[in-house]
mmCIF file with all atom_site columns, C-alpha atoms and ligand atoms in Angstrom:
data_model
loop_
_atom_site.group_PDB
_atom_site.id
_atom_site.type_symbol
_atom_site.label_atom_id
_atom_site.label_alt_id
_atom_site.label_comp_id
_atom_site.label_asym_id
_atom_site.label_entity_id
_atom_site.label_seq_id
_atom_site.pdbx_PDB_ins_code
_atom_site.Cartn_x
_atom_site.Cartn_y
_atom_site.Cartn_z
_atom_site.occupancy
_atom_site.B_iso_or_equiv
_atom_site.pdbx_formal_charge
_atom_site.auth_seq_id
_atom_site.auth_comp_id
_atom_site.auth_asym_id
_atom_site.auth_atom_id
_atom_site.pdbx_PDB_model_num
ATOM   1   C  CA  . MET A 1 1   ? 182.947 88.039  -40.042 1.00 46.00 ? 1450 MET A CA  1
ATOM   2   C  CA  . LYS A 1 2   ? 180.629 90.994  -39.446 1.00 53.00 ? 1451 LYS A CA  1
ATOM   3   C  CA  . THR A 1 3   ? 182.527 91.891  -36.272 1.00 58.00 ? 1452 THR A CA  1
ATOM   4   C  CA  . LYS A 1 4   ? 185.769 91.768  -38.272 1.00 62.00 ? 1453 LYS A CA  1
ATOM   5   C  CA  . LEU A 1 5   ? 184.286 94.140  -40.833 1.00 60.00 ? 1454 LEU A CA  1
ATOM   6   C  CA  . SER A 1 6   ? 183.330 96.616  -38.123 1.00 64.00 ? 1455 SER A CA  1
ATOM   7   C  CA  . ILE A 1 7   ? 186.727 96.407  -36.490 1.00 62.00 ? 1456 ILE A CA  1
ATOM   8   C  CA  . ALA A 1 8   ? 188.252 97.064  -39.919 1.00 66.00 ? 1457 ALA A CA  1
ATOM   9   C  CA  . LEU A 1 9   ? 185.947 100.064 -40.283 1.00 64.00 ? 1458 LEU A CA  1
ATOM   10  C  CA  . LEU A 1 10  ? 186.857 101.334 -36.829 1.00 64.00 ? 1459 LEU A CA  1
ATOM   11  C  CA  . THR A 1 11  ? 190.566 100.860 -37.468 1.00 62.00 ? 1460 THR A CA  1
ATOM   12  C  CA  . SER A 1 12  ? 190.336 102.838 -40.689 1.00 64.00 ? 1461 SER A CA  1
ATOM   13  C  CA  . LEU A 1 13  ? 188.460 105.592 -38.831 1.00 61.00 ? 1462 LEU A CA  1
ATOM   14  C  CA  . LEU A 1 14  ? 191.173 105.687 -36.162 1.00 60.00 ? 1463 LEU A CA  1
ATOM   15  C  CA  . ALA A 1 15  ? 193.862 105.673 -38.868 1.00 59.00 ? 1464 ALA A CA  1
ATOM   16  C  CA  . LEU A 1 16  ? 192.237 108.784 -40.311 1.00 59.00 ? 1465 LEU A CA  1
ATOM   17  C  CA  . SER A 1 17  ? 192.559 110.559 -36.975 1.00 53.00 ? 1466 SER A CA  1
ATOM   18  C  CA  . PRO A 1 18  ? 195.528 112.809 -37.835 1.00 51.00 ? 1467 PRO A CA  1
ATOM   19  C  CA  . VAL A 1 19  ? 193.507 114.403 -40.621 1.00 50.00 ? 1468 VAL A CA  1
ATOM   20  C  CA  . ALA A 1 20  ? 190.155 114.174 -38.850 1.00 50.00 ? 1469 ALA A CA  1
ATOM   21  C  CA  . ASN A 1 21  ? 189.054 117.385 -37.255 1.00 61.00 ? 1470 ASN A CA  1
ATOM   22  C  CA  . ALA A 1 22  ? 188.563 117.976 -33.549 1.00 75.00 ? 1471 ALA A CA  1
ATOM   23  C  CA  . ASN A 1 23  ? 184.788 118.080 -33.904 1.00 91.00 ? 1472 ASN A CA  1
ATOM   24  C  CA  . LEU A 1 24  ? 184.676 114.359 -34.574 1.00 95.00 ? 1473 LEU A CA  1
ATOM   25  C  CA  . SER A 1 25  ? 184.209 111.563 -32.042 1.00 95.00 ? 1474 SER A CA  1
ATOM   26  C  CA  . VAL A 1 26  ? 183.458 107.854 -32.327 1.00 96.00 ? 1475 VAL A CA  1
ATOM   27  C  CA  . ASN A 1 27  ? 181.451 105.781 -29.818 1.00 97.00 ? 1476 ASN A CA  1
ATOM   28  C  CA  . VAL A 1 28  ? 181.814 102.000 -29.758 1.00 97.00 ? 1477 VAL A CA  1
ATOM   29  C  CA  . GLY A 1 29  ? 179.860 99.630  -27.528 1.00 97.00 ? 1478 GLY A CA  1
ATOM   30  C  CA  . ALA A 1 30  ? 176.988 97.224  -27.083 1.00 97.00 ? 1479 ALA A CA  1
ATOM   31  C  CA  . ILE A 1 31  ? 173.745 98.241  -28.782 1.00 96.00 ? 1480 ILE A CA  1
ATOM   32  C  CA  . ASN A 1 32  ? 170.425 96.543  -28.096 1.00 95.00 ? 1481 ASN A CA  1
ATOM   33  C  CA  . VAL A 1 33  ? 167.294 96.652  -30.259 1.00 93.00 ? 1482 VAL A CA  1
ATOM   34  C  CA  . ASN A 1 34  ? 164.166 95.730  -28.315 1.00 91.00 ? 1483 ASN A CA  1
ATOM   35  C  CA  . PRO A 1 35  ? 161.033 95.678  -30.504 1.00 87.00 ? 1484 PRO A CA  1
ATOM   36  C  CA  . ASP A 1 36  ? 157.700 96.881  -29.164 1.00 82.00 ? 1485 ASP A CA  1
ATOM   37  C  CA  . ASN A 1 37  ? 155.344 94.171  -30.316 1.00 66.00 ? 1486 ASN A CA  1
ATOM   38  C  CA  . ASP A 1 38  ? 151.972 95.450  -29.251 1.00 58.00 ? 1487 ASP A CA  1
ATOM   39  C  CA  . SER A 1 39  ? 150.315 96.341  -32.496 1.00 50.00 ? 1488 SER A CA  1
ATOM   40  C  CA  . SER A 1 40  ? 151.341 93.980  -35.285 1.00 57.00 ? 1489 SER A CA  1
ATOM   41  C  CA  . LYS A 1 41  ? 148.472 92.172  -36.955 1.00 54.00 ? 1490 LYS A CA  1
ATOM   42  C  CA  . ILE A 1 42  ? 148.370 89.591  -39.712 1.00 54.00 ? 1491 ILE A CA  1
ATOM   43  C  CA  . ASN A 1 43  ? 145.861 90.249  -42.506 1.00 52.00 ? 1492 ASN A CA  1
ATOM   44  C  CA  . GLU A 1 44  ? 144.402 92.896  -40.158 1.00 52.00 ? 1493 GLU A CA  1
ATOM   45  C  CA  . ALA A 1 45  ? 143.000 90.095  -37.978 1.00 52.00 ? 1494 ALA A CA  1
ATOM   46  C  CA  . PRO A 1 46  ? 143.292 91.286  -34.373 1.00 48.00 ? 1495 PRO A CA  1
ATOM   47  C  CA  . ALA A 1 47  ? 143.584 87.736  -33.012 1.00 47.00 ? 1496 ALA A CA  1
ATOM   48  C  CA  . LEU A 1 48  ? 146.721 87.052  -35.013 1.00 53.00 ? 1497 LEU A CA  1
ATOM   49  C  CA  . GLY A 1 49  ? 150.027 88.795  -34.670 1.00 62.00 ? 1498 GLY A CA  1
ATOM   50  C  CA  . LEU A 1 50  ? 153.790 88.799  -34.846 1.00 69.00 ? 1499 LEU A CA  1
ATOM   51  C  CA  . ARG A 1 51  ? 156.298 89.268  -32.076 1.00 74.00 ? 1500 ARG A CA  1
ATOM   52  C  CA  . ALA A 1 52  ? 160.041 89.841  -32.584 1.00 81.00 ? 1501 ALA A CA  1
ATOM   53  C  CA  . ASP A 1 53  ? 162.590 89.167  -29.833 1.00 84.00 ? 1502 ASP A CA  1
ATOM   54  C  CA  . ASP A 1 54  ? 165.407 91.564  -28.901 1.00 89.00 ? 1503 ASP A CA  1
ATOM   55  C  CA  . ASP A 1 55  ? 169.033 91.418  -30.059 1.00 92.00 ? 1504 ASP A CA  1
ATOM   56  C  CA  . THR A 1 56  ? 172.342 92.985  -29.018 1.00 95.00 ? 1505 THR A CA  1
ATOM   57  C  CA  . GLN A 1 57  ? 175.124 93.822  -31.482 1.00 94.00 ? 1506 GLN A CA  1
ATOM   58  C  CA  . LEU A 1 58  ? 178.271 95.905  -31.775 1.00 95.00 ? 1507 LEU A CA  1
ATOM   59  C  CA  . GLY A 1 59  ? 177.264 99.531  -32.215 1.00 95.00 ? 1508 GLY A CA  1
ATOM   60  C  CA  . ILE A 1 60  ? 179.357 102.309 -33.719 1.00 96.00 ? 1509 ILE A CA  1
ATOM   61  C  CA  . THR A 1 61  ? 178.132 105.862 -33.662 1.00 95.00 ? 1510 THR A CA  1
ATOM   62  C  CA  . ILE A 1 62  ? 179.925 108.831 -35.146 1.00 96.00 ? 1511 ILE A CA  1
ATOM   63  C  CA  . ASP A 1 63  ? 179.401 112.292 -33.687 1.00 96.00 ? 1512 ASP A CA  1
ATOM   64  C  CA  . TYR A 1 64  ? 180.182 115.488 -35.514 1.00 95.00 ? 1513 TYR A CA  1
ATOM   65  C  CA  . ALA A 1 65  ? 179.953 118.660 -33.410 1.00 95.00 ? 1514 ALA A CA  1
ATOM   66  C  CA  . LEU A 1 66  ? 178.622 121.676 -35.314 1.00 95.00 ? 1515 LEU A CA  1
ATOM   67  C  CA  . ASP A 1 67  ? 179.291 123.902 -32.285 1.00 94.00 ? 1516 ASP A CA  1
ATOM   68  C  CA  . ASP A 1 68  ? 179.370 123.612 -28.459 1.00 93.00 ? 1517 ASP A CA  1
ATOM   69  C  CA  . ASN A 1 69  ? 175.735 122.492 -28.265 1.00 96.00 ? 1518 ASN A CA  1
ATOM   70  C  CA  . TRP A 1 70  ? 174.666 120.975 -31.589 1.00 97.00 ? 1519 TRP A CA  1
ATOM   71  C  CA  . VAL A 1 71  ? 175.962 117.582 -32.684 1.00 97.00 ? 1520 VAL A CA  1
ATOM   72  C  CA  . LEU A 1 72  ? 175.071 115.350 -35.641 1.00 97.00 ? 1521 LEU A CA  1
ATOM   73  C  CA  . GLU A 1 73  ? 175.151 111.613 -34.907 1.00 96.00 ? 1522 GLU A CA  1
ATOM   74  C  CA  . LEU A 1 74  ? 175.145 108.650 -37.260 1.00 96.00 ? 1523 LEU A CA  1
ATOM   75  C  CA  . VAL A 1 75  ? 174.166 105.358 -35.583 1.00 94.00 ? 1524 VAL A CA  1
ATOM   76  C  CA  . ALA A 1 76  ? 175.480 102.206 -37.229 1.00 92.00 ? 1525 ALA A CA  1
ATOM   77  C  CA  . ALA A 1 77  ? 175.835 98.608  -36.035 1.00 91.00 ? 1526 ALA A CA  1
ATOM   78  C  CA  . THR A 1 78  ? 176.546 95.087  -37.119 1.00 91.00 ? 1527 THR A CA  1
ATOM   79  C  CA  . PRO A 1 79  ? 173.303 93.507  -38.481 1.00 92.00 ? 1528 PRO A CA  1
ATOM   80  C  CA  . PHE A 1 80  ? 170.595 92.621  -35.967 1.00 91.00 ? 1529 PHE A CA  1
ATOM   81  C  CA  . SER A 1 81  ? 168.879 89.256  -36.101 1.00 91.00 ? 1530 SER A CA  1
ATOM   82  C  CA  . HIS A 1 82  ? 165.402 88.635  -34.651 1.00 87.00 ? 1531 HIS A CA  1
ATOM   83  C  CA  . ASP A 1 83  ? 163.220 85.560  -34.331 1.00 86.00 ? 1532 ASP A CA  1
ATOM   84  C  CA  . VAL A 1 84  ? 159.675 86.458  -35.302 1.00 83.00 ? 1533 VAL A CA  1
ATOM   85  C  CA  . GLN A 1 85  ? 157.128 84.530  -33.256 1.00 79.00 ? 1534 GLN A CA  1
ATOM   86  C  CA  . GLY A 1 86  ? 153.406 84.296  -33.826 1.00 75.00 ? 1535 GLY A CA  1
ATOM   87  C  CA  . ALA A 1 87  ? 151.145 86.000  -31.303 1.00 68.00 ? 1536 ALA A CA  1
ATOM   88  C  CA  . GLY A 1 88  ? 147.415 85.792  -30.583 1.00 65.00 ? 1537 GLY A CA  1
ATOM   89  C  CA  . GLY A 1 89  ? 146.032 82.866  -32.598 1.00 63.00 ? 1538 GLY A CA  1
ATOM   90  C  CA  . LEU A 1 90  ? 149.514 82.085  -33.884 1.00 66.00 ? 1539 LEU A CA  1
ATOM   91  C  CA  . ALA A 1 91  ? 151.114 82.028  -30.415 1.00 70.00 ? 1540 ALA A CA  1
ATOM   92  C  CA  . GLY A 1 92  ? 153.848 79.450  -29.965 1.00 72.00 ? 1541 GLY A CA  1
ATOM   93  C  CA  . ASN A 1 93  ? 154.804 79.319  -33.645 1.00 76.00 ? 1542 ASN A CA  1
ATOM   94  C  CA  . LYS A 1 94  ? 158.107 80.639  -34.881 1.00 82.00 ? 1543 LYS A CA  1
ATOM   95  C  CA  . ILE A 1 95  ? 157.299 82.330  -38.194 1.00 83.00 ? 1544 ILE A CA  1
ATOM   96  C  CA  . ALA A 1 96  ? 160.697 83.377  -39.461 1.00 87.00 ? 1545 ALA A CA  1
ATOM   97  C  CA  . LYS A 1 97  ? 164.162 84.644  -38.673 1.00 90.00 ? 1546 LYS A CA  1
ATOM   98  C  CA  . ILE A 1 98  ? 164.925 88.110  -40.028 1.00 90.00 ? 1547 ILE A CA  1
ATOM   99  C  CA  . LYS A 1 99  ? 167.987 90.341  -40.172 1.00 92.00 ? 1548 LYS A CA  1
ATOM   100 C  CA  . HIS A 1 100 ? 168.113 94.092  -40.506 1.00 91.00 ? 1549 HIS A CA  1
ATOM   101 C  CA  . LEU A 1 101 ? 170.379 97.112  -40.524 1.00 89.00 ? 1550 LEU A CA  1
ATOM   102 C  CA  . PRO A 1 102 ? 168.878 100.277 -39.042 1.00 87.00 ? 1551 PRO A CA  1
ATOM   103 C  CA  . PRO A 1 103 ? 171.152 103.252 -39.807 1.00 93.00 ? 1552 PRO A CA  1
ATOM   104 C  CA  . THR A 1 104 ? 169.861 106.363 -38.032 1.00 96.00 ? 1553 THR A CA  1
ATOM   105 C  CA  . PHE A 1 105 ? 170.861 109.994 -38.463 1.00 97.00 ? 1554 PHE A CA  1
ATOM   106 C  CA  . LEU A 1 106 ? 170.150 112.403 -35.591 1.00 97.00 ? 1555 LEU A CA  1
ATOM   107 C  CA  . ALA A 1 107 ? 170.596 116.046 -34.619 1.00 98.00 ? 1556 ALA A CA  1
ATOM   108 C  CA  . GLN A 1 108 ? 171.390 116.374 -30.894 1.00 98.00 ? 1557 GLN A CA  1
ATOM   109 C  CA  . TYR A 1 109 ? 171.274 119.286 -28.488 1.00 98.00 ? 1558 TYR A CA  1
ATOM   110 C  CA  . HIS A 1 110 ? 173.864 118.964 -25.682 1.00 97.00 ? 1559 HIS A CA  1
ATOM   111 C  CA  . PHE A 1 111 ? 173.155 120.702 -22.381 1.00 97.00 ? 1560 PHE A CA  1
ATOM   112 C  CA  . PHE A 1 112 ? 175.594 122.553 -20.097 1.00 96.00 ? 1561 PHE A CA  1
ATOM   113 C  CA  . ASP A 1 113 ? 178.832 124.284 -20.917 1.00 93.00 ? 1562 ASP A CA  1
ATOM   114 C  CA  . ALA A 1 114 ? 181.305 122.563 -23.268 1.00 89.00 ? 1563 ALA A CA  1
ATOM   115 C  CA  . THR A 1 115 ? 183.855 122.383 -20.423 1.00 91.00 ? 1564 THR A CA  1
ATOM   116 C  CA  . TYR A 1 116 ? 181.599 120.107 -18.315 1.00 95.00 ? 1565 TYR A CA  1
ATOM   117 C  CA  . LYS A 1 117 ? 182.657 116.442 -18.110 1.00 96.00 ? 1566 LYS A CA  1
ATOM   118 C  CA  . PHE A 1 118 ? 179.066 115.184 -17.905 1.00 98.00 ? 1567 PHE A CA  1
ATOM   119 C  CA  . ARG A 1 119 ? 176.701 116.425 -20.580 1.00 98.00 ? 1568 ARG A CA  1
ATOM   120 C  CA  . PRO A 1 120 ? 173.211 115.047 -21.223 1.00 98.00 ? 1569 PRO A CA  1
ATOM   121 C  CA  . PHE A 1 121 ? 171.644 115.450 -24.648 1.00 98.00 ? 1570 PHE A CA  1
ATOM   122 C  CA  . VAL A 1 122 ? 168.397 114.982 -26.551 1.00 98.00 ? 1571 VAL A CA  1
ATOM   123 C  CA  . GLY A 1 123 ? 168.055 114.315 -30.257 1.00 98.00 ? 1572 GLY A CA  1
ATOM   124 C  CA  . VAL A 1 124 ? 165.629 113.823 -33.129 1.00 98.00 ? 1573 VAL A CA  1
ATOM   125 C  CA  . GLY A 1 125 ? 166.274 112.224 -36.484 1.00 97.00 ? 1574 GLY A CA  1
ATOM   126 C  CA  . VAL A 1 126 ? 165.385 109.763 -39.200 1.00 97.00 ? 1575 VAL A CA  1
ATOM   127 C  CA  . ASN A 1 127 ? 165.909 106.042 -39.645 1.00 96.00 ? 1576 ASN A CA  1
ATOM   128 C  CA  . TYR A 1 128 ? 166.131 103.841 -42.701 1.00 95.00 ? 1577 TYR A CA  1
ATOM   129 C  CA  . THR A 1 129 ? 165.876 100.113 -42.050 1.00 94.00 ? 1578 THR A CA  1
ATOM   130 C  CA  . VAL A 1 130 ? 166.713 97.434  -44.593 1.00 93.00 ? 1579 VAL A CA  1
ATOM   131 C  CA  . PHE A 1 131 ? 165.584 93.855  -43.937 1.00 93.00 ? 1580 PHE A CA  1
ATOM   132 C  CA  . PHE A 1 132 ? 167.385 90.903  -45.475 1.00 90.00 ? 1581 PHE A CA  1
ATOM   133 C  CA  . ASP A 1 133 ? 168.021 87.146  -45.128 1.00 92.00 ? 1582 ASP A CA  1
ATOM   134 C  CA  . GLU A 1 134 ? 164.419 86.498  -44.098 1.00 90.00 ? 1583 GLU A CA  1
ATOM   135 C  CA  . GLU A 1 135 ? 164.226 82.773  -43.332 1.00 92.00 ? 1584 GLU A CA  1
ATOM   136 C  CA  . PRO A 1 136 ? 160.815 81.110  -42.996 1.00 90.00 ? 1585 PRO A CA  1
ATOM   137 C  CA  . SER A 1 137 ? 160.601 78.635  -40.112 1.00 89.00 ? 1586 SER A CA  1
ATOM   138 C  CA  . ALA A 1 138 ? 159.965 74.900  -40.475 1.00 89.00 ? 1587 ALA A CA  1
ATOM   139 C  CA  . ALA A 1 139 ? 156.693 75.447  -38.588 1.00 85.00 ? 1588 ALA A CA  1
ATOM   140 C  CA  . LEU A 1 140 ? 155.535 78.030  -41.148 1.00 85.00 ? 1589 LEU A CA  1
ATOM   141 C  CA  . LYS A 1 141 ? 156.422 75.684  -44.018 1.00 89.00 ? 1590 LYS A CA  1
ATOM   142 C  CA  . ALA A 1 142 ? 154.495 72.865  -42.319 1.00 87.00 ? 1591 ALA A CA  1
ATOM   143 C  CA  . THR A 1 143 ? 151.488 75.140  -41.732 1.00 83.00 ? 1592 THR A CA  1
ATOM   144 C  CA  . LEU A 1 144 ? 151.459 76.241  -45.374 1.00 85.00 ? 1593 LEU A CA  1
ATOM   145 C  CA  . GLY A 1 145 ? 152.047 72.675  -46.574 1.00 89.00 ? 1594 GLY A CA  1
ATOM   146 C  CA  . THR A 1 146 ? 155.025 73.470  -48.828 1.00 92.00 ? 1595 THR A CA  1
ATOM   147 C  CA  . ASP A 1 147 ? 158.781 73.989  -48.654 1.00 93.00 ? 1596 ASP A CA  1
ATOM   148 C  CA  . ASP A 1 148 ? 158.500 76.729  -51.270 1.00 95.00 ? 1597 ASP A CA  1
ATOM   149 C  CA  . VAL A 1 149 ? 157.933 79.535  -48.760 1.00 92.00 ? 1598 VAL A CA  1
ATOM   150 C  CA  . GLU A 1 150 ? 159.394 83.039  -48.933 1.00 93.00 ? 1599 GLU A CA  1
ATOM   151 C  CA  . VAL A 1 151 ? 159.113 85.873  -46.380 1.00 89.00 ? 1600 VAL A CA  1
ATOM   152 C  CA  . LYS A 1 152 ? 159.782 89.441  -47.573 1.00 91.00 ? 1601 LYS A CA  1
ATOM   153 C  CA  . LEU A 1 153 ? 159.872 92.573  -45.430 1.00 90.00 ? 1602 LEU A CA  1
ATOM   154 C  CA  . ASP A 1 154 ? 159.785 96.014  -47.081 1.00 94.00 ? 1603 ASP A CA  1
ATOM   155 C  CA  . ASP A 1 155 ? 162.335 98.699  -46.189 1.00 95.00 ? 1604 ASP A CA  1
ATOM   156 C  CA  . SER A 1 156 ? 161.184 101.174 -43.566 1.00 95.00 ? 1605 SER A CA  1
ATOM   157 C  CA  . PHE A 1 157 ? 161.679 104.931 -43.251 1.00 96.00 ? 1606 PHE A CA  1
ATOM   158 C  CA  . GLY A 1 158 ? 160.659 106.662 -40.013 1.00 96.00 ? 1607 GLY A CA  1
ATOM   159 C  CA  . PHE A 1 159 ? 161.413 109.144 -37.267 1.00 97.00 ? 1608 PHE A CA  1
ATOM   160 C  CA  . ALA A 1 160 ? 163.640 108.663 -34.233 1.00 97.00 ? 1609 ALA A CA  1
ATOM   161 C  CA  . ALA A 1 161 ? 163.874 110.406 -30.853 1.00 98.00 ? 1610 ALA A CA  1
ATOM   162 C  CA  . GLN A 1 162 ? 166.816 110.094 -28.497 1.00 98.00 ? 1611 GLN A CA  1
ATOM   163 C  CA  . ALA A 1 163 ? 168.146 110.966 -25.039 1.00 98.00 ? 1612 ALA A CA  1
ATOM   164 C  CA  . GLY A 1 164 ? 171.605 110.228 -23.643 1.00 98.00 ? 1613 GLY A CA  1
ATOM   165 C  CA  . PHE A 1 165 ? 174.806 111.483 -22.087 1.00 98.00 ? 1614 PHE A CA  1
ATOM   166 C  CA  . ASN A 1 166 ? 178.532 111.781 -22.617 1.00 98.00 ? 1615 ASN A CA  1
ATOM   167 C  CA  . TYR A 1 167 ? 180.966 111.644 -19.725 1.00 98.00 ? 1616 TYR A CA  1
ATOM   168 C  CA  . MET A 1 168 ? 184.526 112.671 -20.588 1.00 96.00 ? 1617 MET A CA  1
ATOM   169 C  CA  . MET A 1 169 ? 187.195 110.965 -18.424 1.00 96.00 ? 1618 MET A CA  1
ATOM   170 C  CA  . SER A 1 170 ? 190.097 112.695 -20.170 1.00 95.00 ? 1619 SER A CA  1
ATOM   171 C  CA  . GLU A 1 171 ? 190.530 115.031 -23.095 1.00 92.00 ? 1620 GLU A CA  1
ATOM   172 C  CA  . ASN A 1 172 ? 190.035 112.186 -25.581 1.00 94.00 ? 1621 ASN A CA  1
ATOM   173 C  CA  . TRP A 1 173 ? 188.313 109.305 -23.764 1.00 97.00 ? 1622 TRP A CA  1
ATOM   174 C  CA  . GLY A 1 174 ? 184.833 109.144 -22.318 1.00 97.00 ? 1623 GLY A CA  1
ATOM   175 C  CA  . LEU A 1 175 ? 181.658 107.140 -21.848 1.00 98.00 ? 1624 LEU A CA  1
ATOM   176 C  CA  . HIS A 1 176 ? 178.618 107.361 -24.101 1.00 98.00 ? 1625 HIS A CA  1
ATOM   177 C  CA  . GLY A 1 177 ? 175.099 106.176 -23.297 1.00 98.00 ? 1626 GLY A CA  1
ATOM   178 C  CA  . MET A 1 178 ? 171.857 106.671 -25.187 1.00 98.00 ? 1627 MET A CA  1
ATOM   179 C  CA  . VAL A 1 179 ? 168.308 105.402 -25.551 1.00 98.00 ? 1628 VAL A CA  1
ATOM   180 C  CA  . SER A 1 180 ? 166.369 105.952 -28.778 1.00 97.00 ? 1629 SER A CA  1
ATOM   181 C  CA  . LEU A 1 181 ? 162.789 105.302 -29.821 1.00 96.00 ? 1630 LEU A CA  1
ATOM   182 C  CA  . ILE A 1 182 ? 162.698 104.473 -33.516 1.00 95.00 ? 1631 ILE A CA  1
ATOM   183 C  CA  . ASP A 1 183 ? 159.610 104.196 -35.697 1.00 94.00 ? 1632 ASP A CA  1
ATOM   184 C  CA  . ILE A 1 184 ? 160.195 101.097 -37.833 1.00 91.00 ? 1633 ILE A CA  1
ATOM   185 C  CA  . ASP A 1 185 ? 157.120 99.812  -39.676 1.00 89.00 ? 1634 ASP A CA  1
ATOM   186 C  CA  . THR A 1 186 ? 157.268 97.268  -42.463 1.00 88.00 ? 1635 THR A CA  1
ATOM   187 C  CA  . ASP A 1 187 ? 154.905 95.266  -44.649 1.00 87.00 ? 1636 ASP A CA  1
ATOM   188 C  CA  . ALA A 1 188 ? 155.646 91.562  -44.377 1.00 85.00 ? 1637 ALA A CA  1
ATOM   189 C  CA  . THR A 1 189 ? 154.508 89.244  -47.149 1.00 88.00 ? 1638 THR A CA  1
ATOM   190 C  CA  . VAL A 1 190 ? 154.629 85.457  -47.040 1.00 87.00 ? 1639 VAL A CA  1
ATOM   191 C  CA  . TYR A 1 191 ? 154.668 83.665  -50.391 1.00 92.00 ? 1640 TYR A CA  1
ATOM   192 C  CA  . ALA A 1 192 ? 153.814 79.965  -50.660 1.00 91.00 ? 1641 ALA A CA  1
ATOM   193 C  CA  . GLY A 1 193 ? 154.390 78.193  -53.971 1.00 92.00 ? 1642 GLY A CA  1
ATOM   194 C  CA  . GLY A 1 194 ? 155.048 81.582  -55.569 1.00 91.00 ? 1643 GLY A CA  1
ATOM   195 C  CA  . SER A 1 195 ? 151.737 83.202  -54.557 1.00 92.00 ? 1644 SER A CA  1
ATOM   196 C  CA  . LYS A 1 196 ? 150.849 85.476  -51.660 1.00 90.00 ? 1645 LYS A CA  1
ATOM   197 C  CA  . ALA A 1 197 ? 149.715 83.504  -48.617 1.00 86.00 ? 1646 ALA A CA  1
ATOM   198 C  CA  . LEU A 1 198 ? 149.808 86.114  -45.833 1.00 81.00 ? 1647 LEU A CA  1
ATOM   199 C  CA  . THR A 1 199 ? 150.390 89.828  -45.516 1.00 81.00 ? 1648 THR A CA  1
ATOM   200 C  CA  . SER A 1 200 ? 151.027 91.756  -42.338 1.00 79.00 ? 1649 SER A CA  1
ATOM   201 C  CA  . THR A 1 201 ? 151.974 95.220  -41.234 1.00 80.00 ? 1650 THR A CA  1
ATOM   202 C  CA  . VAL A 1 202 ? 154.695 94.750  -38.658 1.00 81.00 ? 1651 VAL A CA  1
ATOM   203 C  CA  . GLU A 1 203 ? 155.305 97.644  -36.282 1.00 82.00 ? 1652 GLU A CA  1
ATOM   204 C  CA  . ILE A 1 204 ? 158.695 96.954  -34.777 1.00 86.00 ? 1653 ILE A CA  1
ATOM   205 C  CA  . ASP A 1 205 ? 159.052 100.435 -33.197 1.00 90.00 ? 1654 ASP A CA  1
ATOM   206 C  CA  . PRO A 1 206 ? 162.042 99.406  -31.061 1.00 91.00 ? 1655 PRO A CA  1
ATOM   207 C  CA  . VAL A 1 207 ? 163.737 100.910 -28.049 1.00 94.00 ? 1656 VAL A CA  1
ATOM   208 C  CA  . VAL A 1 208 ? 167.405 101.067 -29.043 1.00 95.00 ? 1657 VAL A CA  1
ATOM   209 C  CA  . ALA A 1 209 ? 169.894 101.416 -26.201 1.00 97.00 ? 1658 ALA A CA  1
ATOM   210 C  CA  . MET A 1 210 ? 173.661 101.761 -26.407 1.00 97.00 ? 1659 MET A CA  1
ATOM   211 C  CA  . PHE A 1 211 ? 176.443 101.998 -23.854 1.00 98.00 ? 1660 PHE A CA  1
ATOM   212 C  CA  . GLY A 1 212 ? 180.065 102.293 -24.864 1.00 97.00 ? 1661 GLY A CA  1
ATOM   213 C  CA  . ILE A 1 213 ? 183.296 104.183 -24.905 1.00 98.00 ? 1662 ILE A CA  1
ATOM   214 C  CA  . LYS A 1 214 ? 183.840 107.473 -26.648 1.00 97.00 ? 1663 LYS A CA  1
ATOM   215 C  CA  . TYR A 1 215 ? 186.984 108.633 -28.404 1.00 96.00 ? 1664 TYR A CA  1
ATOM   216 C  CA  . LYS A 1 216 ? 187.226 112.300 -29.294 1.00 94.00 ? 1665 LYS A CA  1
ATOM   217 C  CA  . PHE A 1 217 ? 189.724 113.196 -31.997 1.00 90.00 ? 1666 PHE A CA  1
HETATM 218 NI NI1 . LIG B 2 .   ? 155.361 102.595 -35.920 1.00 72.39 ? 35   LIG B NI1 1
#
């Protein structure tokens, strides 16, 4: 369903190509979000923590070249899904399943002359992450002694840094690879029977990596 939506989006982008200007390119490929789980604590108790696993989805990034060296990139993807596991004193317990969308907007500087096939780049930007469909685990419900359990994660706004490359194989087709560090911090709140049972700052701060094909209009 989500993949279908993205393919529909991509198809409409490609259909726009005759009117799209030559500064535009689209990258499509696998994108992986790998959370850094070192510093998340529950109720500020150092012995307790949360740990999210990594996930790979279909990534679509859109590049708009301002000139030969400066490019604006929008990173989009189908929604990521992570299992959140307990760490420290909560180790071995699945806490919840969460989904999120992390659109990121970056300004990139591309090295070398515009005629080069291989061009590395670096970028900085901002990220806005929306969490949704948070599902508490059976283990969490059992621990809290009720089925009336809700997990809510606040939206996150943070900075992103990026490095990558484009390799053009023809005038229109190429390869695109990038790695980004994104600052994603959220406040997680667990409600049991309608009242707050646990709060936690969750620093997801993932490494986001993408490899795919590039089409230049
Ligand atoms: Ni952070």
